[in-house]
Coordinates of C-alpha atoms and ligand atoms in Angstrom, one line a residue:
M18 CA 0.0 0.0 0.0
L19 CA 1.4 3.3 -1.0
K20 CA 1.4 6.2 1.4
W21 CA -0.4 9.4 0.2
W22 CA 2.8 11.3 -0.3
Q23 CA 4.2 8.6 -2.5
E24 CA 1.6 9.5 -5.1
T25 CA 1.6 13.2 -4.6
V26 CA 3.0 16.0 -6.7
F27 CA 3.9 18.9 -4.4
Y28 CA 4.0 22.6 -5.2
E29 CA 6.2 25.0 -3.4
I30 CA 4.7 28.4 -2.6
Y31 CA 7.0 31.2 -1.5
M32 CA 4.6 33.0 0.8
P33 CA 5.2 36.7 -0.1
S34 CA 5.3 36.1 -3.8
F35 CA 2.3 34.0 -4.8
K36 CA -0.8 36.2 -4.6
D37 CA -1.7 39.4 -2.8
G38 CA -5.2 39.2 -1.5
N39 CA -5.5 42.5 0.5
G40 CA -3.7 44.9 -1.8
D41 CA -0.5 45.7 0.2
G42 CA 1.9 44.2 -2.3
I43 CA 2.7 41.1 -0.2
G44 CA 1.4 37.6 -0.9
D45 CA -0.9 36.3 1.8
F46 CA -3.4 33.6 2.8
K47 CA -6.4 35.5 1.3
G48 CA -4.6 35.5 -2.0
L49 CA -3.7 31.8 -1.6
L50 CA -7.3 30.9 -0.9
E51 CA -8.4 32.5 -4.1
K52 CA -5.9 30.4 -6.1
V53 CA -6.7 27.0 -4.7
P54 CA -8.9 26.2 -7.7
Y55 CA -6.0 27.1 -10.0
L56 CA -3.8 24.6 -8.1
A57 CA -6.6 22.0 -8.3
E58 CA -6.8 22.6 -12.0
L59 CA -3.0 22.1 -12.4
G60 CA -3.6 18.8 -10.5
V61 CA -1.1 19.1 -7.6
G62 CA -1.9 17.1 -4.5
G63 CA 0.3 18.9 -1.9
I64 CA 1.5 22.4 -1.1
W65 CA 4.6 23.3 0.7
L66 CA 4.3 26.8 2.3
T67 CA 7.5 28.7 3.1
P68 CA 7.4 30.1 6.7
F69 CA 4.4 32.1 7.6
Y70 CA 5.1 32.7 11.3
P71 CA 5.7 36.1 12.8
S72 CA 9.2 37.3 11.8
P73 CA 11.2 40.5 11.4
K74 CA 11.9 39.0 7.9
V75 CA 15.6 39.5 7.7
D76 CA 15.4 36.2 5.8
N77 CA 11.8 36.4 4.8
G78 CA 10.4 34.3 7.6
Y79 CA 13.3 31.9 8.0
D80 CA 13.9 34.0 11.1
V81 CA 10.9 33.0 13.3
S82 CA 10.1 35.2 16.3
D83 CA 7.0 33.2 17.4
Y84 CA 6.3 29.6 16.5
Y85 CA 2.6 29.7 17.4
A86 CA 1.1 32.5 15.2
V87 CA 0.7 33.8 11.7
D88 CA 2.6 36.9 10.6
P89 CA 0.2 39.8 10.1
D90 CA 1.6 40.4 6.6
Y91 CA 0.1 37.0 5.7
G92 CA -3.1 37.4 7.5
T93 CA -4.6 35.8 10.7
M94 CA -4.8 32.3 12.1
A95 CA -8.4 32.2 10.8
D96 CA -7.1 33.1 7.3
L97 CA -4.7 30.2 7.5
E98 CA -7.4 27.8 8.7
A99 CA -9.7 28.9 5.9
F100 CA -7.0 28.3 3.3
V101 CA -6.1 24.9 4.7
A102 CA -9.8 23.9 4.7
E103 CA -10.3 25.1 1.1
A104 CA -7.2 23.2 0.0
H105 CA -8.4 20.0 1.8
R106 CA -11.8 20.5 0.2
H107 CA -10.0 20.3 -3.2
G108 CA -8.1 17.2 -2.1
I109 CA -4.8 19.1 -1.7
R110 CA -2.7 18.6 1.4
V111 CA -0.6 21.4 3.0
I112 CA 2.8 21.0 4.7
A113 CA 4.5 23.8 6.6
D114 CA 8.1 24.8 6.6
M115 CA 9.6 24.2 10.1
V116 CA 12.7 26.3 10.9
V117 CA 14.0 24.7 14.1
N118 CA 17.7 25.0 13.7
H119 CA 17.5 28.7 14.6
V120 CA 15.2 31.5 15.7
S121 CA 15.1 35.2 15.1
T122 CA 17.1 37.3 17.6
E123 CA 13.7 38.9 18.2
H124 CA 12.3 35.6 19.6
A125 CA 11.3 35.9 23.3
W126 CA 13.6 32.9 24.1
F127 CA 16.7 34.7 22.9
K128 CA 15.7 38.0 24.4
E129 CA 15.6 36.1 27.7
A130 CA 18.8 34.2 27.1
R131 CA 20.8 37.4 26.5
R132 CA 19.8 39.0 29.8
S133 CA 22.7 37.4 31.6
Q134 CA 25.1 34.5 31.5
D135 CA 23.0 32.8 34.3
D136 CA 19.6 33.2 32.7
A137 CA 17.5 30.0 32.7
K138 CA 17.3 30.2 28.8
R139 CA 21.0 30.9 28.3
D140 CA 21.8 27.4 27.4
W141 CA 19.0 27.2 24.8
F142 CA 21.6 28.9 22.5
V143 CA 25.2 28.3 21.7
W144 CA 27.7 30.6 23.4
Q145 CA 31.5 30.8 23.4
D146 CA 34.0 33.1 25.0
A147 CA 36.1 33.1 21.9
P148 CA 34.9 32.3 18.3
N149 CA 36.4 29.5 16.2
N150 CA 36.8 29.9 12.5
W151 CA 33.2 28.8 11.5
E152 CA 31.7 30.9 8.8
S153 CA 28.0 31.5 8.3
F154 CA 26.4 29.9 5.3
F155 CA 25.6 33.4 4.1
G156 CA 29.3 34.4 4.4
G157 CA 31.3 36.1 7.2
S158 CA 31.9 34.8 10.8
A159 CA 29.2 32.7 12.3
W160 CA 29.8 34.2 15.7
E161 CA 28.4 37.5 17.0
W162 CA 29.7 39.4 20.0
D163 CA 27.0 40.1 22.6
E164 CA 28.4 43.1 24.4
P165 CA 26.1 43.2 27.5
T166 CA 26.8 39.5 28.5
G167 CA 30.4 39.3 27.2
Q168 CA 30.1 36.2 25.0
Y169 CA 29.7 35.3 21.3
Y170 CA 26.5 33.6 20.1
Y171 CA 26.4 31.2 17.2
H172 CA 24.4 31.9 14.0
S173 CA 24.9 29.6 11.1
F174 CA 23.0 31.9 8.8
A175 CA 22.3 35.7 9.2
T176 CA 23.4 37.5 12.4
E177 CA 19.7 37.9 13.2
Q178 CA 19.2 34.1 13.0
V179 CA 20.5 32.6 16.2
D180 CA 21.1 28.8 16.4
L181 CA 19.2 26.8 19.0
N182 CA 21.2 24.5 21.2
W183 CA 19.9 21.0 20.3
A184 CA 22.2 19.5 22.9
N185 CA 19.8 20.9 25.5
P186 CA 16.8 18.6 26.0
E187 CA 14.6 21.5 27.0
V188 CA 15.0 22.9 23.5
E189 CA 13.9 19.6 22.0
R190 CA 10.9 19.4 24.3
E191 CA 9.8 22.9 23.2
I192 CA 10.1 22.0 19.6
W193 CA 8.0 18.9 19.9
K194 CA 5.3 21.1 21.2
V195 CA 5.6 23.3 18.2
F196 CA 5.3 20.2 15.9
D197 CA 2.2 19.1 17.9
F198 CA 0.6 22.5 17.6
W199 CA 0.7 22.6 13.8
L200 CA -0.3 19.0 13.3
D201 CA -3.3 19.6 15.6
K202 CA -4.2 22.6 13.4
G203 CA -4.6 20.2 10.6
L204 CA -1.4 20.5 8.6
D205 CA -0.3 17.4 6.8
G206 CA 3.4 17.4 7.6
F207 CA 6.6 19.4 7.5
R208 CA 9.4 20.6 5.3
L209 CA 12.3 20.7 7.8
D210 CA 14.7 23.6 7.2
V211 CA 18.5 22.8 7.2
I212 CA 17.7 19.9 9.5
N213 CA 21.2 18.3 9.4
N214 CA 22.7 21.5 10.8
L215 CA 21.3 21.1 14.3
T216 CA 24.4 22.0 16.4
L217 CA 24.8 18.9 18.5
T218 CA 28.6 19.2 18.8
Q219 CA 30.4 20.2 22.0
D220 CA 33.8 20.2 20.3
F221 CA 33.8 23.3 18.1
M222 CA 36.8 22.2 16.0
D223 CA 37.9 24.7 13.4
N224 CA 36.6 23.9 9.9
P225 CA 39.3 23.0 7.3
V226 CA 40.0 25.7 4.7
A227 CA 41.1 24.8 1.2
D228 CA 41.9 27.4 -1.6
G229 CA 40.5 30.2 0.7
C230 CA 37.2 28.4 0.9
Q231 CA 35.9 27.0 4.2
R232 CA 34.6 23.4 4.1
H233 CA 31.6 23.0 6.4
I234 CA 32.6 19.8 8.2
F235 CA 32.2 20.4 12.0
D236 CA 29.1 22.7 11.8
K237 CA 26.7 20.1 10.3
D238 CA 26.1 16.3 10.3
Q239 CA 27.6 16.1 13.8
P240 CA 27.7 12.9 15.9
G241 CA 24.2 12.2 17.1
M242 CA 22.6 13.7 14.0
M243 CA 21.4 10.4 12.5
A244 CA 19.8 9.4 15.8
K245 CA 18.2 12.8 16.1
M246 CA 16.8 12.7 12.6
A247 CA 15.3 9.2 13.3
E248 CA 13.7 10.5 16.4
I249 CA 12.2 13.5 14.6
G250 CA 10.8 11.3 11.9
A251 CA 9.5 8.7 14.4
R252 CA 7.8 11.3 16.6
I253 CA 5.9 12.8 13.7
R254 CA 5.0 9.4 12.2
A255 CA 3.8 8.3 15.6
R256 CA 1.2 11.0 15.4
G257 CA -0.4 9.8 12.2
D258 CA -0.2 9.7 8.5
Y259 CA 2.0 12.8 8.1
F260 CA 4.8 13.6 5.6
T261 CA 8.3 14.9 6.4
V262 CA 10.8 16.2 3.9
G263 CA 14.2 17.3 5.1
E264 CA 16.4 20.0 3.7
I265 CA 19.9 18.6 4.0
S266 CA 22.5 21.2 3.4
S267 CA 24.7 19.2 1.0
D268 CA 24.9 18.4 -2.6
N269 CA 26.4 15.0 -2.0
L270 CA 23.9 12.1 -2.7
A271 CA 25.5 9.9 0.0
E272 CA 25.0 12.6 2.7
I273 CA 21.5 13.3 1.5
E274 CA 20.1 9.8 1.2
R275 CA 21.2 8.5 4.5
Y276 CA 18.6 10.6 6.3
A277 CA 15.7 9.4 4.2
G278 CA 13.7 6.3 5.0
A279 CA 12.2 4.5 8.0
D280 CA 15.1 5.5 10.2
G281 CA 14.9 9.1 9.3
L282 CA 12.6 11.5 7.5
D283 CA 10.3 10.2 4.7
V284 CA 12.4 11.9 2.0
T285 CA 15.2 14.5 1.7
F286 CA 15.8 17.1 -1.0
N287 CA 18.3 15.9 -3.6
F288 CA 20.2 19.1 -4.3
N289 CA 22.7 17.1 -6.2
F290 CA 20.0 16.8 -8.8
G291 CA 17.8 19.8 -8.4
S292 CA 20.1 22.7 -7.9
V293 CA 22.9 21.9 -10.3
A294 CA 24.4 24.7 -12.4
S295 CA 23.9 23.0 -15.8
R296 CA 22.0 20.2 -17.5
D297 CA 25.2 18.2 -18.1
G298 CA 25.2 16.0 -14.9
I299 CA 21.4 15.4 -14.6
I300 CA 21.2 12.1 -16.4
A301 CA 24.2 10.6 -14.6
E302 CA 22.9 11.8 -11.2
L303 CA 19.4 10.3 -11.9
A304 CA 21.2 7.0 -12.8
R305 CA 22.9 7.1 -9.4
M306 CA 19.7 7.9 -7.7
Q307 CA 18.0 5.1 -9.4
Q308 CA 20.5 2.7 -7.9
V309 CA 20.5 4.2 -4.4
Y310 CA 16.7 4.3 -4.1
A311 CA 16.1 0.9 -5.7
D312 CA 15.4 -0.4 -2.1
G313 CA 11.9 1.2 -2.2
R314 CA 12.7 4.5 -0.5
M315 CA 12.1 7.6 -2.7
P316 CA 14.3 10.5 -3.8
T317 CA 12.9 13.9 -4.4
L318 CA 12.6 15.4 -7.9
F319 CA 12.8 19.2 -8.4
F320 CA 14.6 21.8 -10.5
G321 CA 13.8 24.9 -8.6
S322 CA 13.1 26.5 -5.3
H323 CA 13.2 29.9 -3.6
D324 CA 17.0 29.4 -3.0
M325 CA 18.2 29.1 -6.6
S326 CA 17.9 30.7 -10.0
R327 CA 14.8 29.5 -11.9
S328 CA 15.2 26.4 -14.0
W329 CA 13.9 28.4 -17.0
N330 CA 17.2 30.3 -17.0
R331 CA 19.6 28.0 -15.2
L332 CA 18.8 24.7 -16.9
A333 CA 16.5 25.4 -19.9
D334 CA 18.5 28.4 -21.4
G335 CA 15.1 30.1 -21.9
R336 CA 13.9 27.4 -24.3
E337 CA 10.4 26.0 -24.0
D338 CA 11.3 22.6 -25.4
V339 CA 14.1 22.1 -22.8
A340 CA 11.8 23.4 -20.0
Q341 CA 9.3 20.7 -21.1
L342 CA 12.0 18.1 -21.3
L343 CA 12.9 18.8 -17.7
A344 CA 9.2 18.8 -16.6
M345 CA 8.7 15.4 -18.2
L346 CA 11.7 14.0 -16.4
M347 CA 10.6 15.5 -13.0
L348 CA 7.0 14.3 -13.4
T349 CA 7.6 10.8 -14.7
A350 CA 10.7 9.6 -12.9
H351 CA 10.7 7.6 -9.6
G352 CA 10.5 10.1 -6.7
V353 CA 8.5 12.8 -5.1
P354 CA 8.2 15.8 -7.4
F355 CA 8.2 19.4 -6.2
V356 CA 7.1 22.0 -8.7
Y357 CA 8.3 25.5 -7.8
F358 CA 5.5 28.1 -8.2
G359 CA 5.6 29.8 -11.6
E360 CA 7.7 27.0 -13.2
E361 CA 4.5 25.6 -14.6
I362 CA 4.0 28.8 -16.7
G363 CA 7.7 29.1 -17.7
M364 CA 8.5 32.0 -15.4
A365 CA 12.0 33.5 -15.9
D366 CA 14.5 35.0 -13.3
F367 CA 14.2 38.4 -12.0
V368 CA 17.6 40.1 -11.8
P369 CA 17.9 43.2 -9.5
E370 CA 19.7 46.0 -11.5
S371 CA 20.8 47.9 -8.4
T372 CA 21.2 47.4 -4.7
R373 CA 18.0 49.3 -4.2
E374 CA 16.1 46.4 -5.9
M375 CA 17.9 43.7 -3.8
R376 CA 15.8 42.1 -1.1
D377 CA 17.6 38.8 -0.3
V378 CA 20.0 38.9 2.7
Q379 CA 22.4 36.5 1.0
G380 CA 22.7 38.8 -2.0
I381 CA 23.2 41.8 0.3
Y382 CA 25.8 40.1 2.4
A383 CA 27.6 39.1 -0.8
Y384 CA 27.6 42.7 -1.9
E385 CA 29.0 44.0 1.4
L386 CA 31.6 41.3 1.6
A387 CA 32.7 42.1 -2.0
L388 CA 33.1 45.8 -1.1
L389 CA 35.1 44.9 2.0
D390 CA 37.2 42.8 -0.3
G391 CA 38.2 45.9 -2.2
K392 CA 35.9 45.4 -5.2
S393 CA 34.2 48.4 -6.9
E394 CA 30.5 49.0 -6.5
R395 CA 30.0 47.7 -10.1
E396 CA 32.0 44.6 -9.5
A397 CA 30.2 44.0 -6.1
L398 CA 26.8 44.3 -7.9
I399 CA 27.8 41.5 -10.3
V400 CA 28.8 39.3 -7.4
A401 CA 25.5 40.0 -5.7
Q402 CA 23.5 39.4 -8.8
E403 CA 25.2 36.0 -9.0
K404 CA 24.5 35.2 -5.3
T405 CA 21.1 36.7 -4.8
R406 CA 18.1 34.4 -4.4
D407 CA 15.8 37.3 -5.4
K408 CA 16.0 35.7 -8.9
A409 CA 13.3 33.1 -8.1
R410 CA 11.3 35.3 -5.8
A411 CA 9.5 37.7 -8.2
P412 CA 5.7 37.6 -7.8
M413 CA 3.7 35.1 -9.8
T414 CA 2.5 36.6 -13.1
W415 CA -1.3 36.2 -12.9
P416 CA -3.3 37.5 -15.9
E417 CA -5.1 39.9 -13.5
G418 CA -1.8 40.9 -11.8
F419 CA -0.2 40.0 -8.5
S420 CA -1.7 42.8 -6.5
D421 CA -4.7 44.9 -7.4
K422 CA -3.7 48.0 -5.5
A423 CA 0.0 48.1 -4.5
V424 CA 3.4 47.7 -6.1
A425 CA 4.8 44.3 -5.2
W426 CA 7.4 44.0 -2.4
I427 CA 10.0 42.8 -4.9
G428 CA 10.5 43.6 -8.7
E429 CA 8.3 41.8 -11.2
V430 CA 9.2 39.9 -14.4
T431 CA 7.5 40.5 -17.7
P432 CA 4.9 37.9 -18.3
D433 CA 4.5 35.8 -21.4
F434 CA 1.0 34.5 -21.2
A435 CA 1.0 32.6 -24.4
R436 CA 4.0 30.6 -23.2
G437 CA 2.4 30.3 -19.9
Q438 CA -0.7 28.6 -21.3
R439 CA 1.3 26.1 -23.3
M440 CA 3.6 25.3 -20.4
F441 CA 0.6 25.0 -18.0
A442 CA -1.2 22.5 -20.4
F443 CA 2.0 20.4 -20.6
Y444 CA 2.4 20.3 -16.8
Q445 CA -1.3 19.5 -16.4
A446 CA -1.1 16.6 -18.8
L447 CA 2.0 15.2 -17.1
I448 CA 0.5 15.5 -13.6
A449 CA -2.7 13.8 -14.8
L450 CA -0.7 11.0 -16.2
R451 CA 1.4 10.7 -13.1
K452 CA -1.7 9.9 -11.1
T453 CA -2.1 6.6 -13.0
A454 CA -0.8 3.6 -11.3
D455 CA 2.0 3.2 -13.8
F456 CA 3.9 6.2 -12.5
C457 CA 3.3 5.4 -8.9
E458 CA 5.2 2.1 -9.2
P459 CA 8.4 2.0 -7.3
G460 CA 11.5 2.2 -9.5
Y461 CA 11.8 1.5 -13.2
R462 CA 11.2 -1.5 -15.4
E463 CA 13.9 -0.5 -17.8
F464 CA 16.4 2.3 -17.3
E465 CA 18.9 3.1 -20.0
V466 CA 21.4 5.8 -20.7
D467 CA 22.8 6.1 -24.2
G468 CA 24.9 9.2 -24.4
E469 CA 22.6 12.1 -23.9
L470 CA 19.5 10.0 -24.4
L471 CA 17.7 8.7 -21.3
T472 CA 14.9 6.1 -21.6
Y473 CA 13.0 4.3 -19.0
V474 CA 9.8 2.3 -18.7
R475 CA 7.3 2.9 -15.9
G476 CA 4.3 0.6 -15.9
D477 CA 3.0 0.5 -19.5
Y478 CA 4.8 3.7 -20.5
L479 CA 8.1 4.4 -22.2
V480 CA 9.6 7.8 -21.5
C481 CA 12.3 9.1 -23.9
L482 CA 14.3 12.2 -23.0
N483 CA 16.8 13.4 -25.4
F484 CA 19.2 15.9 -23.7
G485 CA 21.3 16.2 -26.9
A486 CA 21.2 16.7 -30.7
A487 CA 18.7 15.1 -33.1
R488 CA 19.2 11.3 -33.3
E489 CA 17.6 8.0 -34.0
M490 CA 16.7 5.3 -31.5
E491 CA 16.1 1.7 -32.2
N492 CA 12.5 0.6 -31.6
K493 CA 12.7 -2.4 -29.4
W494 CA 9.1 -2.1 -28.2
G495 CA 7.0 -2.6 -31.4
D496 CA 3.7 -0.8 -31.3
L497 CA 4.4 2.7 -29.9
T498 CA 1.5 5.1 -29.3
E499 CA 2.4 8.7 -28.6
V500 CA 0.8 10.0 -25.4
L501 CA 2.5 13.3 -24.8
A502 CA 5.5 15.0 -26.5
N503 CA 7.1 18.4 -26.8
R504 CA 8.2 17.8 -30.5
H505 CA 7.0 15.8 -33.4
M506 CA 8.5 12.3 -33.6
V507 CA 8.7 10.0 -36.6
V508 CA 8.1 6.5 -35.5
D509 CA 8.2 3.2 -37.5
A510 CA 8.5 -0.4 -36.6
N511 CA 12.3 -0.2 -36.5
R512 CA 13.2 3.2 -35.3
V513 CA 12.2 6.5 -33.7
V514 CA 13.6 9.8 -34.9
L515 CA 14.1 12.1 -31.9
P516 CA 14.7 15.8 -32.6
A517 CA 17.1 17.7 -30.3
F518 CA 15.7 18.0 -26.8
A519 CA 12.8 15.8 -27.6
A520 CA 10.7 14.5 -24.8
V521 CA 8.0 11.9 -25.4
I522 CA 5.9 9.4 -23.5
F523 CA 4.7 6.4 -25.5
K524 CA 2.3 3.8 -24.4
I525 CA 3.9 0.4 -25.1
Ligands
TEU16 O1 18.3 27.1 3.1 C1 19.5 26.6 3.5 C2 20.6 26.7 2.6 O2 21.5 25.9 2.6 C3 20.6 27.8 1.6 O3 20.3 29.0 2.2 C4 21.9 28.0 0.9 O4 22.8 28.5 1.8 C5 21.7 28.9 -0.2 O5 20.6 28.5 -1.0 C6 22.9 28.9 -1.2 O6 22.6 29.6 -2.3 C7 17.3 27.2 4.0 C8 16.1 28.0 3.3 O7 15.7 27.3 2.2 C9 16.7 29.4 3.0 O8 15.7 30.1 2.3 C10 17.1 30.0 4.3 O9 17.7 31.2 4.1 C11 18.0 29.1 5.1 O10 17.6 27.8 5.2 C12 18.1 29.6 6.6 O11 17.0 29.4 7.2
CA17 CA1 -1.0 41.1 1.1

């Protein structure tokens, strides 16, 4: 028996950028509620919401200041409940982003902890008298001097995102309560932010540095992490039929896959596959994933998120046929797919043209560090444009607009509605097909890589994905009926002519 999430196509929604329902230029639950029918029409069965909790939004909600409420920018608790009910009514489940590695420095727990070295909450965070060499994942030292109490606190991301001390059982107990609260609210599971970063170490060894670049060795995946991951997964599973997906900060398959399965979370994000810089390694990586997950566990499948350039630019070079090729791979392969909002209409990157247009803390840090490094403003801007995650965060381009009254909180991209309609129809057809038993089967019947041509059989369907130039393929299957394709194929009893970047599903 398959679990619901094994048959579900998920859709990631970046909270501030999906739909503004109250006319202040920021996406919110009212806007989301209006768009549930759109998501139902697309056919997705699950939504991942990025953090919607109260937050000073240094990192757009990944700096939580209260785990038990809704940020006023996004609406009220009642708005959230109405949205979840509407999604459920359409057969769509909703999972929440849980950021439990760190909290905002504005969180009451941290405000208490920084009152004095003897405060009861002091040990809920990580303090040292002298910093080691650890760098924040956004750049710069991961230690910040707290003048009033005379110690450094640890922050693996922005200065305003202070790490919780998971070595303290009180912290854990508090976080279990947070999980319970949201499951009781009716959410269907969690996406767990940087969940292998939980600082369990007591050693604080310096990280090795190679070619001026720090390797994050002792600030993640620490001893005890595997057991902790298993415990988190088990606790949530024990509560019912919920889904957990872990964000593992790594692009190494071996590090990512070990946290997925019965002794960990349900699945973990495969950054080795989804966030690569070019198409070149995709087939080889899928081949590796196919072997690793042949034991019945499932990988994740995605080509975009709020943390990376959109696949339209990064992987498809702005070509519709390539975007459709990638969509076909993501929605027919073995794994749990995550569509990033806007991808289904071929949305392109937004590139801030000046620092005034930059919103992402990672891009802003990169800019400041480049200036400190002696770069000119022009050069620093180029570095920031490379690093900024604003690219994928432009508002969704709805026919009626993102907001009916206000200018959006971040720059918008020029819509191409004709392209959007073609892409949407293609995604819709793929998602409909994916719901058939054939694509829910674990693994592949045949999986073959021939240069840049990838073919596999799932159930009664043959999927051919040509990542290279036009070519022929021997027809080993006999009668082939075309079900969905991005290009016209010539098929006879002996061969199939595949144009460059052809993607086709045949019924065999
Ligand atoms: O991301 C963690 C993470 O590893 C990325 O921020 C990474 O450093 C970056 O994408 C490299 O370009 C998660 C969230 O997805 C991200 O939005 C948050 O900023 C981060 O955690 C901190 O909570
Ligand atoms: Ca709004």
